[in-house]
Short mmCIF file of C-alpha atoms in Angstrom, two decimals:
data_model
loop_
_atom_site.label_atom_id
_atom_site.label_comp_id
_atom_site.label_asym_id
_atom_site.label_seq_id
_atom_site.Cartn_x
_atom_site.Cartn_y
_atom_site.Cartn_z
CA PRO A 1 -9.02 -9.61 -30.64
CA GLY A 2 -10.61 -13.00 -30.70
CA GLY A 3 -7.65 -14.96 -29.32
CA SER A 4 -7.64 -16.46 -25.88
CA SER A 5 -4.48 -16.14 -23.83
CA LEU A 6 -1.52 -13.95 -24.67
CA THR A 7 0.88 -14.62 -21.82
CA PHE A 8 1.14 -16.21 -18.45
CA SER A 9 3.83 -14.81 -16.20
CA PHE A 10 5.49 -16.08 -13.06
CA ILE A 11 3.71 -13.46 -10.96
CA TRP A 12 0.25 -14.88 -11.58
CA ARG A 13 -0.90 -12.56 -14.33
CA TRP A 14 -3.08 -13.96 -17.08
CA LYS A 15 -3.85 -11.78 -20.07
CA SER A 16 -6.68 -12.49 -22.47
CA TRP A 17 -9.01 -10.82 -24.92
CA GLU A 18 -12.52 -10.43 -23.61
CA ASN A 19 -15.17 -8.58 -25.60
CA GLY A 20 -12.47 -6.85 -27.63
CA TRP A 21 -10.56 -5.65 -24.53
CA LEU A 22 -7.30 -6.94 -23.17
CA THR A 23 -7.98 -8.16 -19.63
CA GLU A 24 -5.62 -9.45 -17.01
CA GLU A 25 -6.27 -11.80 -14.13
CA VAL A 26 -4.53 -10.61 -11.00
CA LYS A 27 -3.97 -12.60 -7.83
CA ARG A 28 -5.06 -10.57 -4.77
CA ASN A 29 -4.20 -11.52 -1.18
CA TYR A 30 -5.74 -10.02 1.94
CA LEU A 31 -3.51 -10.03 5.01
CA GLU A 32 -4.02 -9.11 8.65
CA ILE A 33 -2.29 -8.84 11.98
CA ASN A 34 -4.38 -8.98 15.14
CA SER A 35 -1.94 -7.98 17.85
CA LEU A 36 1.13 -5.83 18.22
CA GLN A 37 2.70 -8.84 19.94
CA ASN A 38 2.63 -10.67 16.59
CA LEU A 39 4.70 -7.98 14.88
CA LYS A 40 8.23 -8.94 13.90
CA GLU A 41 9.46 -5.38 13.96
CA SER A 42 12.15 -4.10 11.64
CA ASP A 43 14.74 -1.68 13.01
CA LYS A 44 15.01 1.94 11.98
CA PRO A 45 17.53 2.11 9.11
CA SER A 46 19.61 5.00 10.57
CA LYS A 47 19.21 8.34 12.29
CA ASP A 48 19.11 9.98 8.85
CA TYR A 49 15.55 8.73 8.41
CA THR A 50 12.50 10.42 9.90
CA LEU A 51 8.85 9.45 9.81
CA SER A 52 6.20 12.11 10.25
CA LEU A 53 2.45 12.51 10.12
CA VAL A 54 1.41 14.54 7.07
CA ASP A 55 -0.51 17.75 7.65
CA LYS A 56 -4.07 17.13 6.48
CA ILE A 57 -4.04 20.11 4.14
CA ASN A 58 -1.07 18.76 2.18
CA PHE A 59 -2.88 16.44 -0.26
CA GLN A 60 -0.10 16.96 -2.81
CA LEU A 61 2.20 14.57 -0.92
CA ASN A 62 -0.34 11.76 -1.08
CA LYS A 63 -0.93 12.47 -4.76
CA PHE A 64 2.82 12.59 -5.48
CA PHE A 65 3.50 9.22 -3.84
CA TYR A 66 0.42 7.61 -5.36
CA LYS A 67 1.45 8.63 -8.88
CA ASN A 68 5.19 8.00 -8.58
CA ILE A 69 5.12 4.71 -6.72
CA GLY A 70 1.94 3.48 -8.34
CA LYS A 71 2.94 3.98 -11.97
CA LYS A 72 4.88 0.69 -12.01
CA HIS A 73 2.13 -1.20 -10.20
CA LYS A 74 -0.94 -0.01 -12.11
CA TRP A 75 -2.38 2.10 -9.31
CA THR A 76 -4.98 3.86 -11.43
CA ASP A 77 -8.21 4.43 -9.50
CA ARG A 78 -7.11 7.79 -8.07
CA LEU A 79 -5.51 9.19 -11.23
CA ILE A 80 -8.85 10.73 -12.22
CA TRP A 81 -9.43 12.36 -8.83
CA SER A 82 -9.95 16.10 -8.81
CA GLU A 83 -8.08 18.32 -6.35
CA GLU A 84 -11.31 18.59 -4.38
CA LYS A 85 -11.60 14.82 -4.08
CA TRP A 86 -7.96 14.55 -2.95
CA ILE A 87 -8.51 17.29 -0.36
CA ASN A 88 -11.69 15.63 0.93
CA TYR A 89 -9.92 12.29 1.20
CA VAL A 90 -6.83 13.46 3.10
CA SER A 91 -8.95 15.76 5.29
CA ASP A 92 -11.14 12.89 6.46
CA ASP A 93 -10.58 12.34 10.19
CA ARG A 94 -10.35 8.60 9.58
CA VAL A 95 -7.31 8.98 7.30
CA GLN A 96 -3.73 9.40 8.50
CA SER A 97 -0.79 9.64 6.13
CA TYR A 98 2.86 9.31 7.11
CA VAL A 99 5.95 10.21 5.11
CA LEU A 100 9.42 8.74 5.45
CA LYS A 101 12.32 11.05 4.62
CA CYS A 102 16.08 10.66 4.49
CA ARG A 103 17.89 13.89 5.37
CA GLY A 104 14.83 15.80 4.18
CA ASP A 105 14.41 13.91 0.88
CA LEU A 106 11.14 12.04 0.27
CA VAL A 107 11.52 8.26 0.51
CA GLY A 108 8.12 6.62 1.03
CA PHE A 109 4.70 6.82 2.62
CA PHE A 110 1.75 4.95 4.01
CA GLU A 111 -1.94 5.74 4.43
CA LEU A 112 -4.01 4.39 7.28
CA ILE A 113 -7.80 4.38 7.27
CA PHE A 114 -9.29 3.99 10.74
CA HIS A 115 -12.56 2.06 10.89
CA THR A 116 -13.45 2.93 14.47
CA ASP A 117 -16.92 1.38 14.20
CA ILE A 118 -15.28 -2.06 13.89
CA ASN A 119 -12.06 -1.20 15.74
CA GLU A 120 -9.61 -1.85 12.92
CA VAL A 121 -7.26 -0.09 10.53
CA GLU A 122 -6.88 -0.60 6.81
CA LEU A 123 -3.40 0.02 5.48
CA ALA A 124 -4.66 1.55 2.24
CA TYR A 125 -1.33 2.30 0.57
CA ILE A 126 2.32 1.83 1.40
CA GLY A 127 5.32 2.33 -0.83
CA ILE A 128 8.91 3.36 -1.33
CA LEU A 129 10.16 5.51 -4.20
CA GLU A 130 12.15 3.46 -6.69
CA GLU A 131 15.56 4.97 -5.88
CA TYR A 132 15.18 3.86 -2.24
CA GLN A 133 13.88 0.34 -2.90
CA ASN A 134 15.73 -2.84 -1.92
CA LYS A 135 17.27 -1.24 1.18
CA LYS A 136 14.92 -2.83 3.77
CA LEU A 137 13.06 0.48 4.13
CA GLY A 138 9.73 -1.18 3.30
CA SER A 139 10.17 -3.44 6.33
CA TYR A 140 10.69 -0.45 8.59
CA LEU A 141 7.78 1.47 7.02
CA LEU A 142 5.41 -1.48 7.42
CA SER A 143 6.50 -2.00 11.03
CA GLN A 144 5.77 1.65 11.77
CA ALA A 145 2.37 1.50 10.05
CA ILE A 146 1.40 -1.46 12.23
CA ILE A 147 2.72 0.19 15.42
CA LYS A 148 0.97 3.51 14.69
CA SER A 149 -2.26 1.60 14.09
CA PHE A 150 -2.16 -0.46 17.28
CA ASN A 151 -1.22 2.63 19.29
CA GLN A 152 -4.80 3.76 18.61
CA LYS A 153 -6.14 0.76 20.58
CA ILE A 154 -7.52 -1.15 17.61
CA ASN A 155 -7.89 -4.93 17.27
CA ARG A 156 -6.73 -5.53 13.72
CA VAL A 157 -4.66 -4.09 10.87
CA TRP A 158 -5.36 -5.39 7.41
CA LEU A 159 -4.41 -4.71 3.80
CA HIS A 160 -4.58 -6.26 0.41
CA THR A 161 -1.80 -6.73 -2.10
CA CYS A 162 -1.74 -8.20 -5.55
CA SER A 163 0.53 -9.65 -8.18
CA LEU A 164 0.94 -6.16 -9.71
CA ASP A 165 2.60 -4.81 -6.55
CA HIS A 166 6.35 -4.91 -5.88
CA LYS A 167 7.64 -8.47 -6.05
CA ASN A 168 8.80 -8.33 -2.40
CA ALA A 169 5.60 -6.82 -0.97
CA ILE A 170 3.89 -10.03 0.13
CA TYR A 171 7.13 -11.43 1.56
CA ASN A 172 7.54 -8.27 3.64
CA TYR A 173 3.99 -8.54 4.98
CA LEU A 174 4.46 -12.17 5.93
CA ALA A 175 7.90 -11.51 7.46
CA ARG A 176 6.42 -8.82 9.72
CA GLY A 177 3.90 -11.33 11.12
CA MET A 178 0.86 -10.71 8.94
CA LYS A 179 -1.26 -13.69 7.87
CA ILE A 180 -3.23 -14.24 4.68
CA PHE A 181 -6.96 -14.49 5.43
CA LYS A 182 -8.42 -14.34 1.92
CA LYS A 183 -7.29 -14.93 -1.67
CA GLU A 184 -9.02 -14.13 -4.93
CA ILE A 185 -8.45 -13.66 -8.62
CA VAL A 186 -9.76 -10.41 -10.13
CA LYS A 187 -9.89 -9.20 -13.72
CA VAL A 188 -8.42 -5.81 -14.51
#
């Protein structure tokens, strides 16, 4: 305590002591895509992979992916959620969750939140389990999230990512045709 900076890393993280607490500055980017025509779609990896809509009563899948993918990326806000809060979230008509499997084994997921009042979709979470990473599956999963969103006749899909997320996340979003519309630095 009392010092200023501890480290500065190549992924835009700045750690410092503030009021006796270690804080970190994180670079956050907001990205969007406004038309399915702008999507640079990634092909399905093979016929062994299936993507399916999660049954709304199965909150455990969302919780599993959130905890297992998020542990390396400091996804923490939902770790304190009760079962009731998880159930209420996944049961919300505005939320759709999809799971990618390979020959029945869990691979990855994404969560879409439909904001019908403003005709857009927020891609709340997307991720691939570690043992399936670096196989271009994130490109396919993102493509499908965008397609599923625009199939609901919306005008925009957006998300935010930060320097704590997988190192290839932002490159995947940009490669699929998304554009950065806002940048900020936040303290965590």
